[in-house]
Structure formats: C-alpha cells, structure tokens
C-alpha cells in the first residue's frame, strides 16, 4: 500500500472566523491577553470549566480531521461518475460491475460523514456549557453497518482495482494520482493520493473515531447529558472493531503511525529474551515503525487469546550497539549440553510412543497425555538451547537482550529493522489506548501462530528428514576484495535452526576454495542455510554478552531439503546466491548411524530564585542573560561533549558561577571561558530549577498533563499549542529559545550520545512540575503515581522537542495552530 500522504492544515475555514473557537477569548467574548488570567487559565482550577475547554479542544481537532476525511472520500468518488458514463459506450474503461465493486458503499459513507460534519460544526462554533453533541456520535456509531459492508467487500475491491490497473492504462493513471482537496485555509490546494490509499481510509477512520470517544468521555462529567450517549457510541464502536473482518489484509491493521501512515506488520516470531537474569519466551512483532515485544496471556477456556505488551521501541529510537558500546549483561546460567541432549532423547522417545499409540489405534487421552509431555520437553529445549546474543538498544537508555539459536535469524531481524530505518521515521510515545489497540491487533495479524516445536505440527505436515546430510562446501565467488572468509551451515532441528558446521578460514582471498565435507545429523529437518563470514581478528570487537569476537556476515542463503532430490546415492551439486556472492556446494542424504559434528532560594536581587519576568524587565531583554550566555558557551565548545547536561559538573564550580551571575560580575565572560563545560551546563539547569515557579508555570501544570494524555493527534496539537500561547511572554520566549538549543544539541547525538528523549528526561521535570499544593496532595499517593507524573513531564517536553520549529509570532496570531499529521 502506498504510504498515506501528509494532510496539510486541519480546520474548515468556516471555523476560522469564530473567535469562540480560538480559546484566546472566553465564552462571554472577553479577550484574554497573554499571561493574564485568561478564562481557560481560570478554568484549570474549575473542574467543569476545564472539562468544557478540553472537550472543545478535542472536538475542534476531530472536526479538522473529519474535513480531511470528507475531502478524501470526495476524491475517491470523483472518477466514479465519468467511469459509469463510459461503461455504456463502445470503449468502456471499466464495466458497471467493476465500478460497483471498487466503489461499493463509498457514497453512503460520504453522506453519513457529511451529515455528521454539518451537524457538529455549528455546535462547536456556538460553544457553551449547554451544547450537547452525544446524540450525533451515537447516530454515527449506529451507522457502522455500512462500514461492515464496506469492510467485507474491501479485499475484493482492492483486487478488482489492481486487476483493472494492470489491464487498462487509462484506469491505472486515474488510480495512481487522485487529487485530494486541501482544507480551505491550506496553502496547498490539492495533494495526490493513490486509490489504494484512499480505499483504506474508511477502515482507519473507525479507530480514529474510537480514540476521540475515549478522549471526550475522559473530559465529560458523569452527570452531563452527553455522557451516557458517548458511552453507548464507544461501546458500539469497540464491538465493531473487535468483530471487524479479520481477512481485510493479514498484514494490515486499522492503526496509524504518528505521521498518519498505515502501520503494517513486517515480521513476527518467537524469541527468547533474557529478563531479570532468566529466559522468557516472547512473541516479537516488527511493524513499519515500531518493534513490540509481547507475551501471550493465559486465558480461561472459551475466551479469546490476547497478547500482553512487555515493551516496545519506536524504530527511530532503536539502535544496535557495537561490541565496544555494549555493556556486559547479567550472566544467564547456560544449560549443560548433556541435559539438552537428554531432552532431545526424551522427545524422540515420546515421539516414537505417540506413533505406536496411533498405529495401534490407542486411546486419544493417552496420545494427548504423551503429546503434552512432548510439548513440555520441546518448550524447555526451545527456551534453554539458544546462546547467540542479539542486543537491541533504545536511545532513551534501556537495552534488551535476546538469545537466538541461529545467526541467520539474528541477521534477518537486524536487516529487516535496518531496511525500515532507511525511511523517514520519527520518534513517538504511544498512548495507553494506542498501545492497547496495537497489542490487540497482534493476535489477528501474526503470521507465526504456534511456538515452533514439532508437537505443534499437524499430522498431515511433512515430518522433515531424519538421518545424515553430507555437505561439501566447495568454493565462493563474487567478493569485491580479498578477505579472511569462512562459511557456517545451519539446519532446522526440533523446530528451530541450529548451527551445525563451520569451514576453516581461507585467508586473504576473493575466491576461497574450501572443499570441506561435513556430515550433519538431521532431526526432522526441512531446510539448509549457508552463511558466509569475514573473520575479524580485532580483539576490541568482542561481544560482551558472550565474549566472542563479532564476525561480519557477507551473505546468507537458504534451500529447501527436498527428499526426492537429496535421497540419492549420488552427490547433488548446487549453487546458492547471496548478496552477489555465489557459494558452490554438493550434498547427499544417507541414513548412516555415525555422524561427524563440527559446532561453533527566593529574592528580588540577582537572577537565581527571581521571577523570570522580573529579570527580563530589569535586563531589558527577552531571554535572561544567564540563559543566553550558558547556551552560547555550550554550543561553542560543549555540543559534542559526551553526556552534556546528563553528566554533572563540579558542585563548587556551579556555585561559583551562580555567585558571579547573581552579583553581575564583570568577569562573567572570562570565567565562563575557563570553566568546565559540564559546570556551565549544570548552572543552566540550576537556574531553571531555582525559579520561583517552573518555566511552564504552576497554573498550567494540570492542563499540560491532560493535553499530553489526549489520544487524537489533532486534538493534542490544538491543546499543546494553545497552552504555549497561554504562557507569559518571557516564559514562552525563553522556552522556545531553550527548545531550539536542545534540538541543536540532539543533532550531535551520534557524538554526544544525548537524544531528544535523554534531554527531555533531564529538563522535563525541571521545566514542568506540580505546585506545592498539588505536591502535598500527592504525598498520600503511591510512589508509582509520582513516577507516572515524571514520565508525563518528560513526554510534554519531548512532544515540543519533536515538533517542527515553533514560531513566537505564529503562536501569537489570532488563529489556531494545527499539526499537519492527521
């Protein structure tokens, strides 16, 4: 599927002329000056008023995205009329049946949403405490039957459109570049989108509506007349989502990325994770923009199975640490080889017993009991045999370690992730609802349904080969330069791949000739893998997870072991191609009994503790001098310092700088130039920490917490930009100045190791924290509530750090500030 276009602008111009919608004016129409006690700021202290404002923010963002959705449906319908007109001519582009299949129910969906938009828009324009709109959402939810019909036809519609494109050039041109009208206040009048992308919009829209209903309910008082109606609408929507046709596309989900693109499942599989010094079997899902590690929940009989998300990493934040960067992991006690062999023997014995019971038509309960024992042993073997470390790291600080049995598999996961990372990915944080929807989709989307053990195989599946495979690795060609080269061989055994053999290293050559023969024991094997490596002799490249030097994979390939081909007395010669490299080998299969194995303070003077407005007025500056000077010095000689702002400076140096700035000493610049850069960074952090109130103010704290928790991207954008506009000018200008500085620091992340998330973690709780009253209220709360607050503070700063440049002038314009990501 084509990637979804970025929507430009979000709100119909009909909303632009209404001051009640700008939130700079109160419900009585009284203008609010920046930094004054605006009605919204007062409303923060009044629960009902605050709820109304948040509802308005959510609805305004949703209306904006609804306009875009209607424009998308219009663009999809545009070619339908001329196509129908040509269908009855001597040169039809499509037949009537094809047209009705492709555009099935689109017109009905368009009419439903146009009517919904036209009804909701004036209610938001004329917003007051008496406005109700729950019945509109309830009516919209009650019409989901039309969506059900669309969904059931979706796959056929896609296939029909694809076939018509292949057979008709005229329709191909039409379907590849449909013109979507931009919002009325948008700079771009049209954007080009494919028909395939537009046909997916209705499926995606149901999830967006459900997220908005979550946000509306969160900010609607229980005694409000809308509350039961919204509850009913949410119940209908959720039931629809859970019953939606699973066959839409096994690799698609009605979840969108933060950029509004369709999130697809690329790869999934079972991996062993080292967690708390023990091995855990996980199901890992690689989506187009995120890696999610899950565990299958235990469910009672008759209930649907579900996954529990253990953790996730946005691909924009995922890195593979080099050996010298990785830290040694807690040692996991390896399983003794003899115990692994005992398990294999038990499995083989149980397998024989099952076959005997089947042959003698034994009782099914006895067979099931044997199968259960066999599964338990196979599961233990799968869990305890992997030894190859596969570490992934989140830029935000945490690492995760998997153990794999196959270097081929490790390479496949790494390559699949790196291929996706070549795209323009952005970091993000999933809301609890978004994470729930994504995790919920895993059960439907998974391509690997069972733990890869032989006891999970159906009776009619191929049992694989049992015996011995003789392989001669002859030579390899296609290397661009000389290197120290060797190969390894892997086969699947007991349901997973293991490395079985390794050639000698052929030194300093581009055409290695090994001519080495191996005898590999096959235990239900179906595939042979060959991996070609360049040997590394650099002792600094030692993987701290297993103390082995990391060699580079030059190429890898796999062939199926066809019994008819290999079960002959003669050698079968073949060539396997991998990344331009050709490896020649021969093989034959025998059932010989022997095998040959080869394995691998507060005052009005000074600057510290003084209100920022007092300091800027005294200095006649927009940004305090201390902030400007510290930032300038850090950017001059500390922007590439590893751990800048994270590593503490010497306390006595920081106190000396504080005293100099407070006294406005004429030697400030000289002292700065001689001071350790971490002390200067520490002085800047101390200045913000000692402000009488946080830079983002006490009164807006709860509003920031609620804004960052919104699920709908447009509503969140609307709210977060309004909150910035509500700050006093000195605070806002200083915040924007600091924001741009931190972004420049993060640009040097490859050198200084300080990502946007690291910087948000350092500065978030300093710039945004609850007032003393709220802190006292938190004293009776659990410790996890405190940690939740800190996480939210980090997320607020991270949101602005990840946002495109924010202009003070644009914020202060008398318009809403909208995101382009819908």
Coordinates of C-alpha atoms in Angstrom, one line a residue, residues 230-786:
X230 CA -21.0 8.8 24.3
X231 CA -20.7 5.7 26.4
X232 CA -23.1 3.9 24.1
X233 CA -21.3 5.2 21.0
X234 CA -18.0 3.9 22.4
X235 CA -19.5 0.5 23.2
X236 CA -20.9 0.2 19.7
X237 CA -17.6 1.3 18.1
X238 CA -15.5 -1.1 20.2
X239 CA -17.8 -4.0 19.5
X240 CA -17.5 -3.2 15.8
X241 CA -13.7 -3.1 15.9
X242 CA -13.5 -6.4 17.7
X243 CA -15.8 -8.1 15.1
X244 CA -14.3 -6.5 12.0
X245 CA -13.5 -8.8 9.2
X246 CA -10.1 -10.4 10.0
X247 CA -9.4 -11.0 6.3
X248 CA -9.1 -7.4 5.3
X249 CA -5.4 -8.0 4.8
X250 CA -3.4 -10.2 7.1
X251 CA -0.5 -7.7 7.0
X252 CA -2.6 -4.5 7.7
X253 CA -4.1 -3.0 10.8
X254 CA -6.5 -0.1 11.4
X255 CA -3.8 1.7 13.4
X256 CA -1.9 4.7 12.1
X257 CA 1.6 5.9 12.9
X258 CA 2.1 9.4 14.3
X259 CA 2.6 10.7 10.8
X260 CA -0.8 9.3 9.8
X261 CA 0.6 6.4 7.7
X262 CA -0.8 2.9 7.8
X263 CA 1.2 0.7 10.3
X264 CA 1.9 -2.7 8.8
X265 CA 3.2 -5.9 10.3
X266 CA 6.5 -6.7 8.5
X267 CA 7.8 -9.7 10.6
X268 CA 7.0 -11.6 13.7
X269 CA 8.3 -14.6 15.5
X270 CA 9.1 -16.2 18.9
X271 CA 12.4 -15.2 20.5
X272 CA 14.0 -16.0 23.9
X273 CA 14.5 -12.8 26.0
X274 CA 16.9 -12.5 28.9
X275 CA 14.8 -10.7 31.5
X276 CA 15.8 -10.4 35.2
X277 CA 18.6 -13.0 34.6
X278 CA 16.2 -15.6 33.4
X279 CA 15.0 -16.8 30.0
X280 CA 11.5 -15.8 28.8
X281 CA 9.8 -16.8 25.6
X282 CA 8.4 -13.8 23.8
X283 CA 6.5 -13.1 20.6
X284 CA 8.2 -10.2 18.9
X285 CA 6.3 -8.1 16.3
X286 CA 8.1 -5.8 13.8
X287 CA 5.8 -3.1 12.4
X288 CA 6.8 -0.4 9.9
X289 CA 7.7 2.0 12.7
X290 CA 7.9 0.1 16.0
X291 CA 9.2 -3.2 17.5
X292 CA 6.9 -4.7 20.0
X293 CA 7.7 -7.5 22.5
X294 CA 4.7 -9.3 23.7
X295 CA 3.7 -12.3 25.8
X296 CA 0.6 -14.5 25.2
X297 CA -1.8 -14.0 28.1
X298 CA -3.1 -17.0 30.0
X299 CA -6.9 -17.2 29.3
X300 CA -9.6 -19.4 30.6
X301 CA -11.3 -21.9 28.3
X302 CA -13.6 -20.4 25.7
X303 CA -12.0 -16.9 25.9
X304 CA -10.1 -15.2 23.0
X305 CA -6.4 -15.3 23.4
X306 CA -4.7 -12.0 23.8
X307 CA -1.2 -10.5 24.0
X308 CA 0.3 -8.5 26.8
X309 CA 2.9 -5.9 25.7
X310 CA 6.1 -6.2 27.7
X311 CA 7.8 -3.3 26.0
X312 CA 8.1 -1.5 22.6
X313 CA 10.7 0.6 20.9
X314 CA 9.9 3.1 18.0
X315 CA 12.3 2.2 15.2
X316 CA 13.5 5.8 15.2
X317 CA 14.9 5.2 18.7
X318 CA 16.2 1.7 18.1
X319 CA 19.9 1.1 17.7
X320 CA 22.2 -1.9 17.6
X321 CA 25.1 -1.2 20.0
X322 CA 28.5 -2.0 18.6
X323 CA 30.6 -4.5 20.7
X324 CA 32.7 -1.7 22.2
X325 CA 29.5 0.2 23.2
X326 CA 27.5 -2.6 24.7
X327 CA 27.7 -3.4 28.3
X328 CA 28.1 -6.9 29.7
X329 CA 24.7 -8.3 30.6
X330 CA 23.9 -10.2 33.8
X331 CA 25.1 -13.8 33.3
X332 CA 22.5 -16.3 32.5
X333 CA 23.5 -19.8 33.5
X334 CA 23.9 -21.8 30.4
X335 CA 22.1 -25.1 30.2
X336 CA 24.5 -28.1 30.3
X337 CA 24.9 -29.8 27.0
X338 CA 24.3 -33.2 28.4
X339 CA 20.9 -32.0 29.8
X340 CA 20.0 -30.6 26.4
X341 CA 20.9 -34.0 24.8
X342 CA 18.8 -35.8 27.4
X343 CA 15.8 -33.6 26.5
X344 CA 16.3 -34.5 22.8
X345 CA 16.3 -38.2 23.7
X346 CA 13.1 -37.8 25.8
X347 CA 11.4 -36.0 22.9
X348 CA 12.5 -38.7 20.4
X349 CA 11.2 -41.4 22.7
X350 CA 7.9 -39.7 23.3
X351 CA 7.6 -39.2 19.5
X352 CA 8.0 -42.9 19.0
X353 CA 5.5 -43.7 21.7
X354 CA 2.9 -41.4 20.1
X355 CA 3.5 -43.1 16.7
X356 CA 3.0 -46.6 18.3
X357 CA -0.2 -45.5 20.0
X358 CA -1.5 -44.1 16.7
X359 CA -0.6 -47.3 14.9
X360 CA -2.3 -49.5 17.5
X361 CA -5.3 -47.1 17.5
X362 CA -4.7 -46.3 21.1
X363 CA -6.9 -44.1 23.3
X364 CA -6.9 -40.5 22.4
X365 CA -6.5 -39.5 26.0
X366 CA -3.2 -41.4 26.2
X367 CA -2.0 -39.8 23.0
X368 CA -2.9 -36.3 24.3
X369 CA -1.0 -37.1 27.5
X370 CA 2.1 -38.1 25.6
X371 CA 1.8 -35.0 23.3
X372 CA 1.6 -32.8 26.4
X373 CA 4.8 -34.3 27.8
X374 CA 6.5 -33.9 24.5
X375 CA 5.4 -30.3 24.2
X376 CA 6.8 -29.6 27.7
X377 CA 10.1 -31.0 26.8
X378 CA 10.3 -29.3 23.4
X379 CA 9.4 -26.0 25.1
X380 CA 12.2 -26.4 27.6
X381 CA 14.6 -27.2 24.8
X382 CA 13.5 -24.2 22.8
X383 CA 13.9 -22.0 25.9
X384 CA 17.3 -23.2 27.0
X385 CA 19.3 -24.1 23.9
X386 CA 19.8 -20.6 22.3
X387 CA 23.2 -19.0 23.0
X388 CA 23.7 -16.4 20.2
X389 CA 23.2 -12.9 21.7
X390 CA 21.0 -10.3 19.9
X391 CA 21.0 -7.0 21.7
X392 CA 18.9 -4.0 20.8
X393 CA 19.1 -0.6 22.5
X394 CA 16.6 2.2 23.0
X395 CA 18.2 5.6 22.6
X396 CA 16.3 6.5 25.7
X397 CA 18.5 4.3 27.7
X398 CA 17.3 0.7 28.1
X399 CA 18.8 -2.3 26.3
X400 CA 17.1 -5.7 25.7
X401 CA 18.9 -9.0 25.1
X402 CA 17.6 -11.9 23.1
X403 CA 19.3 -15.3 22.8
X404 CA 19.0 -17.0 19.4
X405 CA 20.0 -20.4 18.1
X406 CA 20.7 -19.1 14.6
X407 CA 23.0 -16.3 13.4
X408 CA 20.9 -16.4 10.2
X409 CA 17.8 -15.4 12.2
X410 CA 19.7 -12.7 14.0
X411 CA 20.9 -11.3 10.7
X412 CA 17.3 -11.4 9.3
X413 CA 15.9 -9.4 12.2
X414 CA 18.7 -6.9 12.0
X415 CA 18.4 -6.4 8.2
X416 CA 14.6 -6.1 8.4
X417 CA 14.8 -3.4 11.1
X418 CA 17.6 -1.5 9.3
X419 CA 15.7 -1.6 6.0
X420 CA 12.7 0.1 7.7
X421 CA 15.0 2.6 9.4
X422 CA 16.1 3.9 6.0
X423 CA 12.7 5.6 5.8
X424 CA 12.0 9.0 7.4
X425 CA 11.0 7.7 10.8
X426 CA 10.1 9.8 13.8
X427 CA 10.2 9.0 17.5
X428 CA 6.9 8.9 19.3
X429 CA 5.2 7.7 22.5
X430 CA 2.1 5.5 22.3
X431 CA -0.9 6.5 24.5
X432 CA -2.4 3.7 26.6
X433 CA -5.3 3.4 24.2
X434 CA -3.0 3.3 21.1
X435 CA -0.8 0.7 22.7
X436 CA -3.9 -1.3 23.6
X437 CA -5.2 -1.2 20.0
X438 CA -1.8 -2.1 18.6
X439 CA -1.3 -5.0 21.0
X440 CA -4.8 -6.2 20.4
X441 CA -4.1 -6.3 16.6
X442 CA -1.2 -8.6 17.1
X443 CA -3.3 -11.7 17.6
X444 CA -5.1 -11.1 14.3
X445 CA -2.0 -10.1 12.3
X446 CA 0.5 -12.6 13.5
X447 CA 2.0 -14.8 10.8
X448 CA 3.6 -17.2 13.3
X449 CA 0.7 -18.8 15.1
X450 CA 2.4 -21.5 17.2
X451 CA 5.6 -22.0 19.2
X452 CA 8.0 -23.6 16.7
X453 CA 8.0 -27.1 18.1
X454 CA 7.3 -30.3 16.3
X455 CA 4.4 -31.2 18.6
X456 CA 2.5 -28.3 17.2
X457 CA 2.7 -29.7 13.7
X458 CA -0.5 -31.1 12.1
X459 CA -0.4 -34.8 11.3
X460 CA -0.5 -34.2 7.6
X461 CA 2.5 -31.8 7.7
X462 CA 5.8 -33.0 6.3
X463 CA 7.8 -34.6 9.1
X464 CA 11.1 -33.5 7.6
X465 CA 14.3 -35.6 7.1
X466 CA 15.8 -37.8 9.7
X467 CA 19.3 -39.1 9.1
X468 CA 22.5 -37.6 7.9
X469 CA 23.1 -34.9 5.3
X470 CA 26.6 -34.9 3.7
X471 CA 27.6 -31.4 2.5
X472 CA 30.8 -30.4 0.7
X473 CA 31.3 -26.6 0.7
X474 CA 33.5 -26.2 -2.4
X475 CA 34.2 -22.5 -3.1
X476 CA 32.7 -19.0 -3.3
X477 CA 33.0 -16.1 -5.9
X478 CA 31.8 -12.6 -6.1
X479 CA 33.7 -10.9 -3.3
X480 CA 34.8 -7.3 -4.2
X481 CA 38.0 -7.5 -2.3
X482 CA 40.3 -10.0 -0.5
X483 CA 39.3 -11.0 3.0
X484 CA 39.6 -13.8 5.5
X485 CA 36.5 -15.9 4.7
X486 CA 34.6 -18.9 6.1
X487 CA 31.1 -20.5 6.0
X488 CA 28.8 -22.0 8.5
X489 CA 25.9 -24.4 7.9
X490 CA 22.6 -24.4 9.8
X491 CA 19.6 -26.8 9.7
X492 CA 16.3 -26.8 11.5
X493 CA 16.2 -29.3 14.3
X494 CA 13.4 -29.8 16.9
X495 CA 11.5 -26.9 15.4
X496 CA 14.3 -24.3 15.4
X497 CA 17.6 -23.7 13.5
X498 CA 21.0 -24.5 14.9
X499 CA 24.5 -24.1 13.6
X500 CA 25.9 -27.5 12.7
X501 CA 29.2 -26.9 10.9
X502 CA 31.9 -24.4 10.1
X503 CA 34.6 -24.3 7.5
X504 CA 38.2 -23.2 8.1
X505 CA 39.1 -19.6 7.5
X506 CA 40.5 -19.1 4.0
X507 CA 42.9 -16.1 4.4
X508 CA 43.3 -13.0 2.2
X509 CA 41.4 -14.1 -0.8
X510 CA 38.5 -13.0 -3.0
X511 CA 37.9 -16.6 -4.3
X512 CA 38.1 -19.1 -1.3
X513 CA 38.3 -22.8 -2.1
X514 CA 37.5 -24.8 1.0
X515 CA 36.4 -28.2 -0.4
X516 CA 35.5 -29.3 3.1
X517 CA 33.0 -32.1 3.8
X518 CA 30.6 -32.3 6.7
X519 CA 28.1 -34.8 7.9
X520 CA 25.1 -33.2 9.6
X521 CA 22.6 -35.0 11.6
X522 CA 19.1 -34.2 10.6
X523 CA 16.2 -34.4 13.1
X524 CA 13.1 -33.6 11.2
X525 CA 14.9 -31.0 9.1
X526 CA 13.4 -29.3 6.1
X527 CA 15.9 -26.5 5.2
X528 CA 19.7 -25.9 4.9
X529 CA 21.2 -22.5 5.4
X530 CA 24.7 -21.4 4.4
X531 CA 26.2 -18.2 5.9
X532 CA 29.5 -16.6 4.6
X533 CA 31.5 -14.6 7.0
X534 CA 34.6 -12.3 7.1
X535 CA 36.7 -13.2 10.0
X536 CA 37.6 -10.4 12.4
X537 CA 40.8 -10.5 14.4
X538 CA 40.3 -7.2 16.2
X539 CA 40.1 -8.0 19.9
X540 CA 38.3 -4.7 20.6
X541 CA 35.3 -6.2 18.7
X542 CA 34.4 -8.6 21.4
X543 CA 30.7 -9.1 22.2
X544 CA 30.4 -8.6 25.9
X545 CA 27.3 -10.8 26.0
X546 CA 29.3 -14.0 25.1
X547 CA 32.9 -12.8 25.0
X548 CA 33.2 -13.8 21.3
X549 CA 34.7 -11.7 18.5
X550 CA 31.9 -10.5 16.2
X551 CA 32.5 -11.5 12.6
X552 CA 30.8 -9.8 9.6
X553 CA 28.1 -11.7 7.6
X554 CA 29.0 -11.2 3.9
X555 CA 26.0 -13.2 2.6
X556 CA 23.4 -15.8 3.6
X557 CA 21.1 -18.1 1.7
X558 CA 18.6 -21.0 2.3
X559 CA 17.4 -24.0 0.3
X560 CA 14.6 -26.5 1.0
X561 CA 15.7 -30.1 1.5
X562 CA 13.6 -31.9 -1.0
X563 CA 13.7 -35.7 -0.1
X564 CA 13.4 -36.6 -3.8
X565 CA 16.5 -34.5 -4.7
X566 CA 18.8 -35.4 -1.8
X567 CA 17.8 -39.0 -1.1
X568 CA 20.1 -40.4 -3.7
X569 CA 23.4 -42.3 -3.6
X570 CA 25.0 -39.6 -5.9
X571 CA 26.2 -36.2 -4.9
X572 CA 23.9 -33.3 -5.9
X573 CA 25.8 -30.1 -6.8
X574 CA 24.2 -26.7 -6.4
X575 CA 25.0 -23.0 -6.2
X576 CA 23.4 -20.7 -3.7
X577 CA 23.4 -17.0 -4.4
X578 CA 23.6 -14.4 -1.6
X579 CA 24.2 -10.6 -2.0
X580 CA 26.1 -11.1 -5.3
X581 CA 28.2 -13.9 -3.8
X582 CA 27.9 -17.5 -5.2
X583 CA 28.7 -20.4 -3.0
X584 CA 29.1 -23.8 -4.7
X585 CA 28.3 -26.9 -2.6
X586 CA 27.3 -30.6 -3.0
X587 CA 25.1 -32.7 -0.8
X588 CA 23.6 -36.1 -0.4
X589 CA 21.5 -37.7 2.3
X590 CA 22.1 -41.1 3.9
X591 CA 20.9 -42.9 7.0
X592 CA 24.2 -43.9 8.4
X593 CA 24.4 -44.3 12.2
X594 CA 27.6 -42.4 12.7
X595 CA 27.9 -38.6 12.3
X596 CA 30.7 -36.1 12.2
X597 CA 29.8 -32.9 14.0
X598 CA 31.5 -29.6 14.0
X599 CA 29.8 -26.8 16.0
X600 CA 30.6 -23.2 17.0
X601 CA 16.5 30.4 47.2
X602 CA 13.9 33.5 46.7
X603 CA 14.9 37.2 46.4
X604 CA 14.5 40.2 44.1
X605 CA 18.2 40.9 43.6
X606 CA 20.4 38.7 41.4
X607 CA 18.9 36.2 39.0
X608 CA 18.7 32.8 40.8
X609 CA 15.3 32.4 42.5
X610 CA 13.9 35.5 40.9
X611 CA 10.8 35.6 38.7
X612 CA 11.8 35.4 35.0
X613 CA 9.6 38.4 34.2
X614 CA 11.4 40.5 36.8
X615 CA 14.8 39.5 35.4
X616 CA 14.0 40.2 31.8
X617 CA 12.4 43.5 32.7
X618 CA 15.4 44.6 34.7
X619 CA 17.8 43.5 31.9
X620 CA 15.5 44.9 29.1
X621 CA 15.9 41.5 27.4
X622 CA 13.6 38.9 26.0
X623 CA 15.7 36.0 27.4
X624 CA 17.6 36.2 30.7
X625 CA 21.3 36.9 30.2
X626 CA 22.3 33.8 32.2
X627 CA 20.4 31.6 29.8
X628 CA 21.8 33.2 26.7
X629 CA 25.4 33.0 27.9
X630 CA 25.3 29.4 29.1
X631 CA 23.7 28.3 25.9
X632 CA 26.2 30.2 23.8
X633 CA 29.1 28.6 25.7
X634 CA 27.7 25.1 25.5
X635 CA 27.1 25.5 21.7
X636 CA 30.6 26.9 21.3
X637 CA 32.6 24.1 23.0
X638 CA 30.3 21.6 24.6
X639 CA 27.8 20.5 22.0
X640 CA 29.9 17.4 21.2
X641 CA 30.7 16.6 24.8
X642 CA 29.5 13.1 25.6
X643 CA 26.6 13.3 28.1
X644 CA 26.3 17.1 28.0
X645 CA 23.5 18.1 30.5
X646 CA 23.4 14.5 31.8
X647 CA 26.8 14.4 33.4
X648 CA 27.0 16.6 36.5
X649 CA 29.5 19.4 36.8
X650 CA 31.6 20.0 39.9
X651 CA 29.3 21.5 42.6
X652 CA 31.8 24.1 43.8
X653 CA 32.2 25.4 40.2
X654 CA 28.5 25.6 39.7
X655 CA 28.1 27.6 43.0
X656 CA 30.9 29.9 41.9
X657 CA 29.2 30.6 38.6
X658 CA 25.9 31.2 40.4
X659 CA 27.5 33.8 42.7
X660 CA 29.1 35.6 39.7
X661 CA 25.8 35.7 37.8
X662 CA 23.9 36.9 40.9
X663 CA 26.5 39.7 41.5
X664 CA 26.5 40.6 37.8
X665 CA 30.3 40.4 38.0
X666 CA 32.2 42.0 35.1
X667 CA 34.4 38.9 34.9
X668 CA 31.5 36.6 33.9
X669 CA 32.6 36.0 30.3
X670 CA 36.3 35.3 31.3
X671 CA 35.2 32.9 34.0
X672 CA 32.8 31.1 31.6
X673 CA 35.6 30.6 29.0
X674 CA 37.8 28.9 31.6
X675 CA 35.1 26.8 33.3
X676 CA 34.5 23.1 32.7
X677 CA 31.6 22.8 30.2
X678 CA 29.6 20.4 32.5
X679 CA 29.7 23.1 35.2
X680 CA 28.2 25.6 32.8
X681 CA 25.5 23.1 31.8
X682 CA 24.8 22.4 35.4
X683 CA 24.5 26.2 36.2
X684 CA 21.8 26.5 33.5
X685 CA 19.9 23.5 34.9
X686 CA 20.2 25.0 38.4
X687 CA 18.8 28.4 37.2
X688 CA 15.7 26.8 35.9
X689 CA 15.4 24.5 39.0
X690 CA 15.5 27.5 41.4
X691 CA 12.9 29.7 39.6
X692 CA 10.1 30.6 42.0
X693 CA 7.8 28.6 39.7
X694 CA 8.6 26.3 36.8
X695 CA 9.1 27.9 33.4
X696 CA 5.8 26.3 32.2
X697 CA 4.0 27.7 35.3
X698 CA 2.2 26.2 38.2
X699 CA -1.3 27.0 37.0
X700 CA -0.9 25.2 33.7
X701 CA 0.6 22.0 35.1
X702 CA -2.7 20.0 35.1
X703 CA -3.6 21.3 31.7
X704 CA -0.2 20.1 30.3
X705 CA -0.8 16.7 31.9
X706 CA -4.2 16.4 30.3
X707 CA -3.1 17.7 27.0
X708 CA -0.3 15.2 26.6
X709 CA -2.7 12.4 27.5
X710 CA -5.0 13.1 24.6
X711 CA -5.1 10.2 22.1
X712 CA -6.2 12.1 19.0
X713 CA -3.2 13.8 17.3
X714 CA -5.2 16.8 16.1
X715 CA -6.8 17.5 19.5
X716 CA -3.4 17.1 21.2
X717 CA -1.8 19.5 18.8
X718 CA -4.6 22.0 19.3
X719 CA -4.3 21.8 23.1
X720 CA -0.5 21.8 23.3
X721 CA -0.1 24.9 21.1
X722 CA -2.9 26.7 23.0
X723 CA -1.1 26.0 26.3
X724 CA 2.1 27.6 24.9
X725 CA 0.2 30.6 23.8
X726 CA -1.2 30.9 27.3
X727 CA 2.3 31.3 28.9
X728 CA 3.5 34.8 29.8
X729 CA 5.7 36.2 27.1
X730 CA 9.1 36.0 28.9
X731 CA 8.4 32.4 29.8
X732 CA 7.3 31.5 26.2
X733 CA 10.2 33.2 24.5
X734 CA 12.7 31.7 26.9
X735 CA 11.1 28.2 26.5
X736 CA 11.3 28.5 22.6
X737 CA 14.9 29.7 22.9
X738 CA 15.8 26.7 25.1
X739 CA 13.9 24.3 22.8
X740 CA 15.9 25.2 19.7
X741 CA 19.1 24.9 21.6
X742 CA 18.2 21.4 22.8
X743 CA 17.3 20.4 19.3
X744 CA 20.8 21.6 18.1
X745 CA 22.4 19.5 20.9
X746 CA 20.4 16.4 19.9
X747 CA 21.6 16.9 16.3
X748 CA 25.0 15.8 17.6
X749 CA 23.6 12.7 19.2
X750 CA 26.0 10.3 17.4
X751 CA 28.8 12.1 19.1
X752 CA 27.4 13.4 22.4
X753 CA 25.0 10.4 23.0
X754 CA 22.2 12.8 24.0
X755 CA 19.0 12.1 22.2
X756 CA 15.9 14.3 22.4
X757 CA 14.4 11.8 24.9
X758 CA 17.6 12.0 27.0
X759 CA 17.4 15.8 27.0
X760 CA 13.6 15.7 27.8
X761 CA 14.4 13.3 30.7
X762 CA 16.9 15.8 32.1
X763 CA 14.9 19.1 31.6
X764 CA 11.2 17.9 31.7
X765 CA 10.8 17.6 35.4
X766 CA 12.7 20.9 35.9
X767 CA 10.6 23.0 33.4
X768 CA 7.3 21.4 34.4
X769 CA 6.4 20.3 37.9
X770 CA 3.3 20.5 40.2
X771 CA 2.8 23.4 42.6
X772 CA 3.4 22.9 46.3
X773 CA -0.4 22.4 46.8
X774 CA -0.5 19.6 44.3
X775 CA 2.7 18.1 45.7
X776 CA 1.1 17.9 49.2
X777 CA -1.9 16.2 47.6
X778 CA 0.5 13.6 46.1
X779 CA 2.1 12.8 49.4
X780 CA -0.7 10.3 50.2
X781 CA -0.4 8.8 46.7
X782 CA 1.5 5.7 45.8
X783 CA 5.1 6.0 44.5
X784 CA 4.0 4.9 41.1
X785 CA 1.8 8.0 40.7
X786 CA 4.9 10.1 41.2

